[in-house]
Amino acid sequence: MCAGPVREWVDLGRQPVSNAFLMPEEVDSETFFRLAVGICADCTMVQQLEPMPTDNMFRPDYPYRSSTSAGLCSHFEEVAHLLRDTELTGVDDLVVEIGSNDGIMLRRLSAAGVRHLGVDPSAGAAAAAAASGVRVRVDFFDERSAAEILATDGPAKVIFSANTVSHVADIDTVFRGVDRLLTADGIFVFEDRYVSDIVEYAYFDQIYDEHFYLFAVRSVDAMVARLGFELVDVERIPIHGGSVRYTVARPGSRERRPSVARMVDEEARYGIGEHETYLRFGRQIERIRTDLVALLTDLRDAGRRVVGYGATSKSATVTNYCGIGPDLVPFICDTTPEKQGRLSPGAHIPVRPYAAFSDPYPDYALLLAWNHAEEIMAKERQFVEQGGRWILYAPHVRIV
Ligand code: SAH
Ligand code: TYD
């Protein structure tokens, strides 16, 4: 990130591409890497030590679809309203979204007649966005594509991105692209998972190939300053177990809100940036691994049925770090058609359609999509009424 010395924090072992759900004949040709993260002694950025090449991750058949969660749909509807009401007030203002996926955010702005462009290399997700009226460029956002967009569409008043900026190891090229494309008074707004929440709640499964950087306000502040921008506002948002919305502008073009200094102070008090904080995390996740495997083994030996709920990217880290395979969790149910009928990466647990969950209900469901717990538990009242129980694993293993 800044060429400072990076010290290893945690090693989650040999891991696959987290969204590479396999056909049975593909199991022998999987790509693995060592999933380990470290922290920079200078800028405090938490980052992976041995990146998985981007081309292995965001392929045309990348199966993740943002709109599978009702909670995310309403979150991005609010984002669209916010951008439209506060920033996209001119008739001709352009908004560009980096990592627009299936159009979950831009389709609202498109319906409102706002000039827009989504940029996403995953052709399948982009086709879904186009089907909902969103203009998409199937491409990686970088300096090259930004220059081409500038030539065809002109400058952007707003560049937005959610859960994507942290995925790009060569982040400088994203900011060089933003520098080319953004108007003089424009803003670059991005949302991403918050490392402070990951550490506090031992959300070790938020570490997987795509999350190359784990952002803190302090590290993002240093990063954007190095790249010629200014962090002018930050806001905590309750997405994916705890995220932060960062607002970045050209230096001096916007007032820097007190929220930035306040969160940097909070992080210093909490020990973000100190190695000791991260060592505690390592001990905690070893405990989770031991307890979760013991619980699943006991349930299996007692003849109880356990099913995984949500074939998340996160679940690749959990199953492969803990060594959980189909012997302990016979299948994972998921609503995404692109994942169904395939095997989970590395652990090779079959992914079955959502209908399999209640046919018949299992005794226990391992909630792998815990970041949507409220939505899922509200939807699955009948499972609990019939005696079913949820298994959660972070910050500690428990049955609820
Ligand atoms: N913004 C959505 C999707 C996040 S998933 C949400 O928050 O739910 C990350 C998305 O970023 C994927 O669709 C992936 O194809 C895309 N992506 C990855 N690298 C990218 C890059 N360099 N430029 C644009 N999109 C990228
Ligand atoms: P998510 O946790 O959003 O992402 P990540 O892959 O980044 O860890 O993925 C949620 C997954 O859970 C997705 O594959 C859809 C699935 N899902 C269900 O099967 N049922 C549901 O009710 C919800 C909300 C999600």
XYZ file of C-alpha atoms and ligand atoms in Angstrom:
451
model
C 0.000 0.000 0.000
C 2.515 2.625 1.113
C 5.763 0.603 0.862
C 5.994 0.447 4.679
C 6.955 -2.787 6.502
C 4.064 -5.292 6.681
C 3.994 -7.701 9.620
C 1.957 -10.923 9.403
C -1.179 -10.913 11.553
C -3.096 -14.091 10.813
C -2.711 -17.106 8.511
C -5.942 -18.879 7.498
C -4.106 -21.521 5.518
C -4.664 -22.945 2.074
C -7.836 -21.450 0.587
C -9.662 -21.620 -2.753
C -11.208 -18.831 -4.856
C -14.167 -18.036 -2.604
C -16.759 -17.657 -5.366
C -15.527 -20.501 -7.591
C -18.431 -22.915 -7.095
C -17.508 -26.099 -8.949
C -19.101 -28.658 -11.197
C -18.130 -32.134 -9.901
C -15.722 -32.669 -12.820
C -13.795 -29.501 -11.875
C -12.680 -30.559 -8.390
C -9.207 -31.616 -9.507
C -8.398 -28.296 -11.184
C -9.075 -25.874 -8.339
C -6.762 -22.950 -7.659
C -5.554 -22.463 -4.082
C -3.476 -19.815 -2.333
C -2.211 -19.040 1.163
C -4.716 -16.684 2.793
C -2.700 -14.590 5.188
C -3.043 -10.949 6.161
C -0.585 -8.506 7.656
C -0.611 -4.979 8.958
C 1.559 -2.080 7.821
C 3.594 -0.527 10.619
C 3.434 2.894 8.920
C -0.081 3.396 7.544
C -1.833 0.571 9.528
C -3.467 -0.868 6.393
C -4.410 -4.518 6.850
C -3.686 -6.362 3.616
C -3.180 -9.819 2.181
C 0.347 -11.132 1.829
C -0.094 -13.387 -1.207
C -2.840 -12.075 -3.495
C -4.992 -14.326 -5.647
C -4.751 -13.000 -9.243
C -7.835 -10.899 -10.070
C -8.565 -12.787 -13.294
C -9.192 -15.948 -11.244
C -11.852 -14.185 -9.189
C -14.001 -11.910 -11.350
C -14.713 -14.107 -14.339
C -17.712 -13.857 -16.675
C -19.480 -16.554 -14.628
C -18.848 -14.869 -11.224
C -21.967 -16.043 -9.363
C -22.490 -13.408 -6.649
C -25.694 -11.379 -7.026
C -26.267 -8.484 -4.625
C -30.053 -8.535 -5.037
C -30.429 -11.923 -3.288
C -30.806 -9.984 -0.029
C -33.899 -7.830 0.602
C -31.893 -5.926 3.232
C -29.234 -4.982 0.685
C -31.940 -3.958 -1.823
C -33.397 -1.464 0.644
C -29.935 -0.244 1.682
C -28.950 0.570 -1.911
C -32.329 2.164 -2.582
C -31.521 4.562 0.275
C -28.054 5.202 -1.197
C -29.623 6.063 -4.577
C -32.026 8.508 -2.913
C -29.231 10.082 -0.908
C -26.981 10.610 -3.944
C -29.829 11.969 -6.017
C -31.086 14.384 -3.382
C -27.706 15.717 -2.268
C -25.277 15.475 -5.195
C -26.902 14.571 -8.510
C -29.018 17.712 -8.649
C -28.065 18.982 -12.148
C -30.038 17.554 -15.090
C -26.903 16.352 -16.840
C -24.882 15.104 -13.835
C -23.212 11.745 -14.409
C -22.790 9.005 -11.791
C -20.394 6.101 -12.354
C -20.501 2.999 -10.155
C -17.470 0.732 -9.757
C -18.620 -2.876 -9.187
C -22.276 -2.305 -10.086
C -22.963 -6.075 -10.083
C -26.638 -6.775 -10.911
C -27.610 -3.085 -10.832
C -28.902 -3.150 -7.247
C -28.113 0.573 -6.773
C -28.040 2.045 -10.277
C -31.430 0.679 -11.338
C -33.045 3.215 -8.967
C -31.124 6.089 -10.528
C -31.789 4.782 -14.018
C -35.542 4.689 -13.272
C -35.294 8.289 -12.053
C -33.707 9.333 -15.376
C -30.234 10.054 -13.959
C -27.289 9.791 -16.397
C -25.271 6.797 -15.192
C -22.778 4.080 -16.053
C -21.975 0.897 -14.170
C -18.531 -0.698 -14.568
C -18.169 -4.388 -13.711
C -16.085 -7.177 -15.295
C -18.564 -9.947 -14.395
C -20.581 -10.403 -17.574
C -23.389 -12.431 -15.961
C -24.013 -9.843 -13.238
C -23.762 -7.059 -15.832
C -26.385 -8.774 -18.012
C -28.740 -8.857 -15.024
C -28.127 -5.121 -14.509
C -28.762 -4.374 -18.189
C -32.034 -6.323 -18.003
C -33.182 -3.912 -15.293
C -32.428 -0.841 -17.412
C -28.874 -0.098 -16.253
C -26.131 0.962 -18.661
C -23.051 -1.161 -17.950
C -19.536 -1.392 -19.282
C -18.215 -4.957 -18.811
C -14.731 -4.046 -17.701
C -12.423 -3.453 -14.765
C -12.402 0.129 -13.543
C -8.867 1.457 -13.768
C -6.954 4.351 -15.296
C -7.415 2.995 -18.834
C -11.171 2.420 -18.679
C -11.688 5.729 -16.825
C -9.958 7.616 -19.636
C -12.206 5.928 -22.186
C -15.329 6.707 -20.168
C -14.239 10.356 -19.903
C -13.931 10.492 -23.698
C -17.403 9.068 -24.325
C -19.444 10.316 -21.373
C -17.575 13.300 -19.943
C -16.656 13.764 -16.272
C -18.590 12.241 -13.367
C -20.047 14.313 -10.540
C -20.270 11.233 -8.344
C -18.299 7.994 -8.409
C -19.805 5.382 -6.126
C -18.587 1.946 -5.121
C -19.669 -0.609 -2.527
C -17.703 -3.650 -1.433
C -15.340 -3.397 -4.397
C -12.541 -0.851 -3.815
C -10.979 -3.084 -1.139
C -10.963 -5.961 -3.672
C -8.432 -4.314 -5.962
C -4.830 -5.016 -4.895
C -3.514 -2.408 -7.342
C -5.666 0.251 -5.752
C -3.541 3.092 -7.148
C -4.964 2.477 -10.601
C -8.519 2.873 -9.253
C -7.623 6.264 -7.754
C -5.784 7.342 -10.897
C -8.990 6.486 -12.779
C -11.053 8.490 -10.289
C -8.628 11.388 -10.696
C -9.182 11.361 -14.455
C -12.942 11.039 -14.324
C -14.144 13.101 -11.358
C -15.259 16.732 -11.796
C -13.355 19.378 -9.784
C -16.118 19.508 -7.142
C -17.213 15.865 -7.415
C -17.116 13.155 -4.757
C -15.979 9.560 -4.657
C -18.100 7.637 -2.154
C -17.259 4.055 -1.229
C -18.507 1.611 1.349
C -16.587 -1.305 2.758
C -16.447 -3.695 5.670
C -14.868 -2.181 8.775
C -11.778 -3.879 10.202
C -12.630 -2.644 13.689
C -15.889 -4.669 13.671
C -14.071 -7.658 12.176
C -11.565 -7.612 15.038
C -14.110 -6.828 17.763
C -16.498 -9.658 16.811
C -13.868 -12.114 15.508
C -15.471 -12.111 12.045
C -12.539 -14.053 10.616
C -14.663 -15.186 7.652
C -14.650 -11.619 6.332
C -11.104 -12.469 5.312
C -11.132 -14.162 1.895
C -9.471 -13.691 -1.492
C -11.660 -10.791 -2.642
C -11.090 -8.721 0.503
C -7.540 -7.803 -0.322
C -7.559 -4.793 2.034
C -9.425 -4.492 5.324
C -10.030 -0.794 5.823
C -9.847 1.327 8.965
C -10.554 5.058 8.846
C -6.960 5.807 9.768
C -5.544 3.628 6.986
C -7.972 4.984 4.374
C -7.169 8.542 5.440
C -3.463 7.883 4.861
C -4.153 6.053 1.599
C -6.279 8.751 -0.042
C -3.863 11.506 1.033
C -1.005 9.584 -0.586
C -3.090 9.281 -3.757
C -3.810 13.030 -3.950
C -7.308 13.141 -2.409
C -8.828 14.075 0.936
C -11.095 11.996 3.147
C -13.871 14.467 4.011
C -16.510 12.353 5.747
C -17.037 8.912 7.266
C -20.148 7.200 8.536
C -20.659 3.782 10.107
C -23.345 1.698 8.398
C -24.778 -1.623 9.616
C -24.136 -3.556 6.375
C -22.321 -6.929 6.255
C -21.844 -6.958 10.031
C -20.388 -3.417 10.134
C -19.162 -1.182 7.335
C -18.027 2.393 6.828
C -19.070 4.827 4.104
C -16.096 6.970 3.054
C -16.511 10.255 1.161
C -13.436 11.418 -0.710
C -12.935 14.701 -2.602
C -10.181 16.726 -4.197
C -8.114 18.456 -1.467
C -9.726 21.670 -0.253
C -12.852 21.272 -2.410
C -15.089 20.203 0.483
C -15.175 20.825 4.196
C -13.631 17.987 6.216
C -16.261 16.838 8.700
C -15.387 16.188 12.380
C -16.506 12.558 11.896
C -13.085 11.709 10.413
C -11.008 12.871 13.402
C -13.557 11.367 15.796
C -13.298 7.898 14.259
C -9.494 8.074 13.982
C -9.397 8.854 17.745
C -11.775 5.993 18.504
C -9.576 3.608 16.533
C -6.461 4.731 18.421
C -8.211 4.124 21.757
C -9.362 0.702 20.563
C -5.828 -0.271 19.485
C -6.373 -0.475 15.722
C -2.874 -0.449 14.310
C -1.329 -2.216 17.318
C -0.095 -5.728 16.883
C -1.377 -6.899 20.296
C -4.991 -6.275 19.201
C -4.520 -8.665 16.330
C -2.821 -11.388 18.368
C -5.932 -11.606 20.563
C -7.951 -12.187 17.390
C -5.738 -15.129 16.395
C -6.366 -16.891 19.721
C -10.106 -16.235 19.456
C -10.482 -17.796 16.021
C -8.540 -20.908 16.976
C -11.065 -21.363 19.763
C -13.944 -20.933 17.296
C -12.465 -23.613 15.049
C -12.095 -26.114 17.908
C -15.575 -25.462 19.301
C -17.363 -25.488 15.952
C -15.814 -28.756 14.800
C -16.544 -30.344 18.202
C -20.182 -29.220 18.082
C -20.769 -30.421 14.514
C -19.065 -33.749 15.269
C -21.202 -34.300 18.379
C -24.394 -33.495 16.442
C -23.460 -35.857 13.643
C -22.590 -38.639 16.090
C -25.943 -38.095 17.834
C -27.726 -38.521 14.476
C -28.932 -34.904 14.207
C -29.340 -33.275 10.772
C -27.322 -30.114 10.160
C -27.603 -27.971 7.032
C -25.612 -24.879 5.984
C -27.641 -21.741 5.257
C -26.188 -19.370 2.608
C -23.312 -20.336 0.280
C -21.480 -17.106 1.021
C -17.929 -16.235 0.042
C -17.291 -16.107 3.781
C -18.255 -19.760 4.105
C -15.236 -20.738 2.002
C -12.997 -19.371 4.769
C -15.003 -21.042 7.547
C -15.229 -24.484 5.973
C -11.634 -24.586 4.706
C -10.052 -23.079 7.835
C -12.023 -25.403 10.121
C -11.855 -28.468 7.848
C -15.644 -28.824 7.604
C -16.788 -31.004 4.700
C -19.955 -32.847 3.641
C -19.448 -35.391 6.454
C -20.335 -32.658 8.986
C -22.559 -30.412 6.816
C -24.145 -32.540 4.049
C -25.338 -29.556 2.009
C -25.715 -25.765 1.960
C -28.970 -24.233 0.723
C -28.833 -20.968 -1.233
C -31.266 -18.872 -3.268
C -28.736 -18.034 -6.032
C -29.437 -20.186 -9.141
C -25.817 -19.687 -10.324
C -24.496 -21.506 -7.215
C -27.041 -24.339 -7.043
C -26.088 -27.822 -8.243
C -22.415 -27.003 -7.687
C -19.901 -27.800 -4.963
C -18.570 -25.234 -2.503
C -14.957 -24.214 -3.179
C -12.314 -26.294 -1.406
C -14.668 -28.059 1.002
C -16.853 -29.530 -1.791
C -20.132 -29.297 0.092
C -23.062 -29.550 -2.382
C -25.098 -26.352 -2.824
C -28.807 -27.055 -3.127
C -31.778 -24.824 -3.952
C -33.534 -22.970 -1.162
C -36.498 -25.390 -1.263
C -34.210 -28.139 0.106
C -34.047 -26.302 3.455
C -37.621 -27.154 4.435
C -37.828 -30.557 2.741
C -37.797 -31.570 5.570
C -36.387 -28.943 7.962
C -33.051 -29.976 9.538
C -32.524 -30.073 13.313
C -29.832 -27.369 13.089
C -28.882 -24.746 10.515
C -25.337 -23.388 10.424
C -25.955 -19.718 9.567
C -23.193 -18.966 7.071
C -25.013 -15.814 5.837
C -24.986 -14.368 9.377
C -24.689 -10.823 8.016
C -28.324 -11.198 6.907
C -29.373 -12.825 10.226
C -32.260 -10.476 10.946
C -33.786 -10.927 7.489
C -33.268 -14.703 7.474
C -34.474 -15.369 11.021
C -37.642 -13.346 10.338
C -38.229 -15.384 7.173
C -37.578 -18.740 8.872
C -39.843 -18.528 11.929
C -41.464 -21.830 11.004
C -38.104 -23.619 11.155
C -37.691 -22.521 14.774
C -41.349 -23.180 15.663
C -40.855 -26.765 14.518
C -37.923 -27.120 16.922
C -35.071 -26.084 14.598
C -32.079 -24.187 16.006
C -29.481 -21.854 14.511
C -25.757 -22.369 14.968
C -23.698 -19.167 15.034
C -19.924 -19.083 15.342
C -18.662 -15.514 15.790
C -17.566 -14.072 18.132
C -18.073 -17.501 19.753
C -19.838 -20.761 18.884
C -23.416 -20.942 20.157
C -26.847 -22.389 19.467
C -29.800 -19.979 19.385
N -21.520 -3.319 -5.291
C -22.186 -4.587 -5.091
C -21.319 -5.761 -5.560
C -20.121 -6.080 -4.721
S -19.309 -7.577 -5.244
C -22.565 -4.758 -3.640
O -22.096 -4.025 -2.775
O -23.325 -5.682 -3.347
C -17.900 -6.903 -6.072
C -18.185 -6.578 -7.518
O -17.064 -5.823 -8.015
C -18.327 -7.780 -8.416
O -19.504 -7.687 -9.173
C -17.054 -7.744 -9.276
O -17.252 -8.260 -10.573
C -16.742 -6.263 -9.307
N -15.322 -5.845 -9.530
C -14.197 -6.440 -9.097
N -13.100 -5.733 -9.475
C -13.571 -4.650 -10.152
C -12.935 -3.544 -10.794
N -11.618 -3.387 -10.791
N -13.717 -2.630 -11.420
C -15.065 -2.762 -11.402
N -15.714 -3.788 -10.800
C -14.977 -4.719 -10.181
P -23.416 -12.335 1.239
O -23.289 -12.636 2.655
O -24.176 -11.112 0.875
O -22.033 -12.224 0.602
P -20.602 -12.820 0.656
O -20.611 -13.763 -0.492
O -19.885 -11.562 0.414
O -20.166 -13.479 1.926
O -24.077 -13.583 0.479
C -25.307 -14.046 0.863
C -25.534 -15.418 0.278
O -26.612 -16.024 0.982
C -25.928 -15.383 -1.182
O -25.359 -16.490 -1.863
C -27.437 -15.512 -1.148
C -27.679 -16.316 0.114
N -28.952 -15.997 0.791
C -29.915 -16.989 0.888
O -29.705 -18.118 0.419
N -31.093 -16.690 1.521
C -31.350 -15.462 2.044
O -32.429 -15.227 2.601
C -30.324 -14.446 1.936
C -30.550 -13.089 2.528
C -29.136 -14.761 1.300
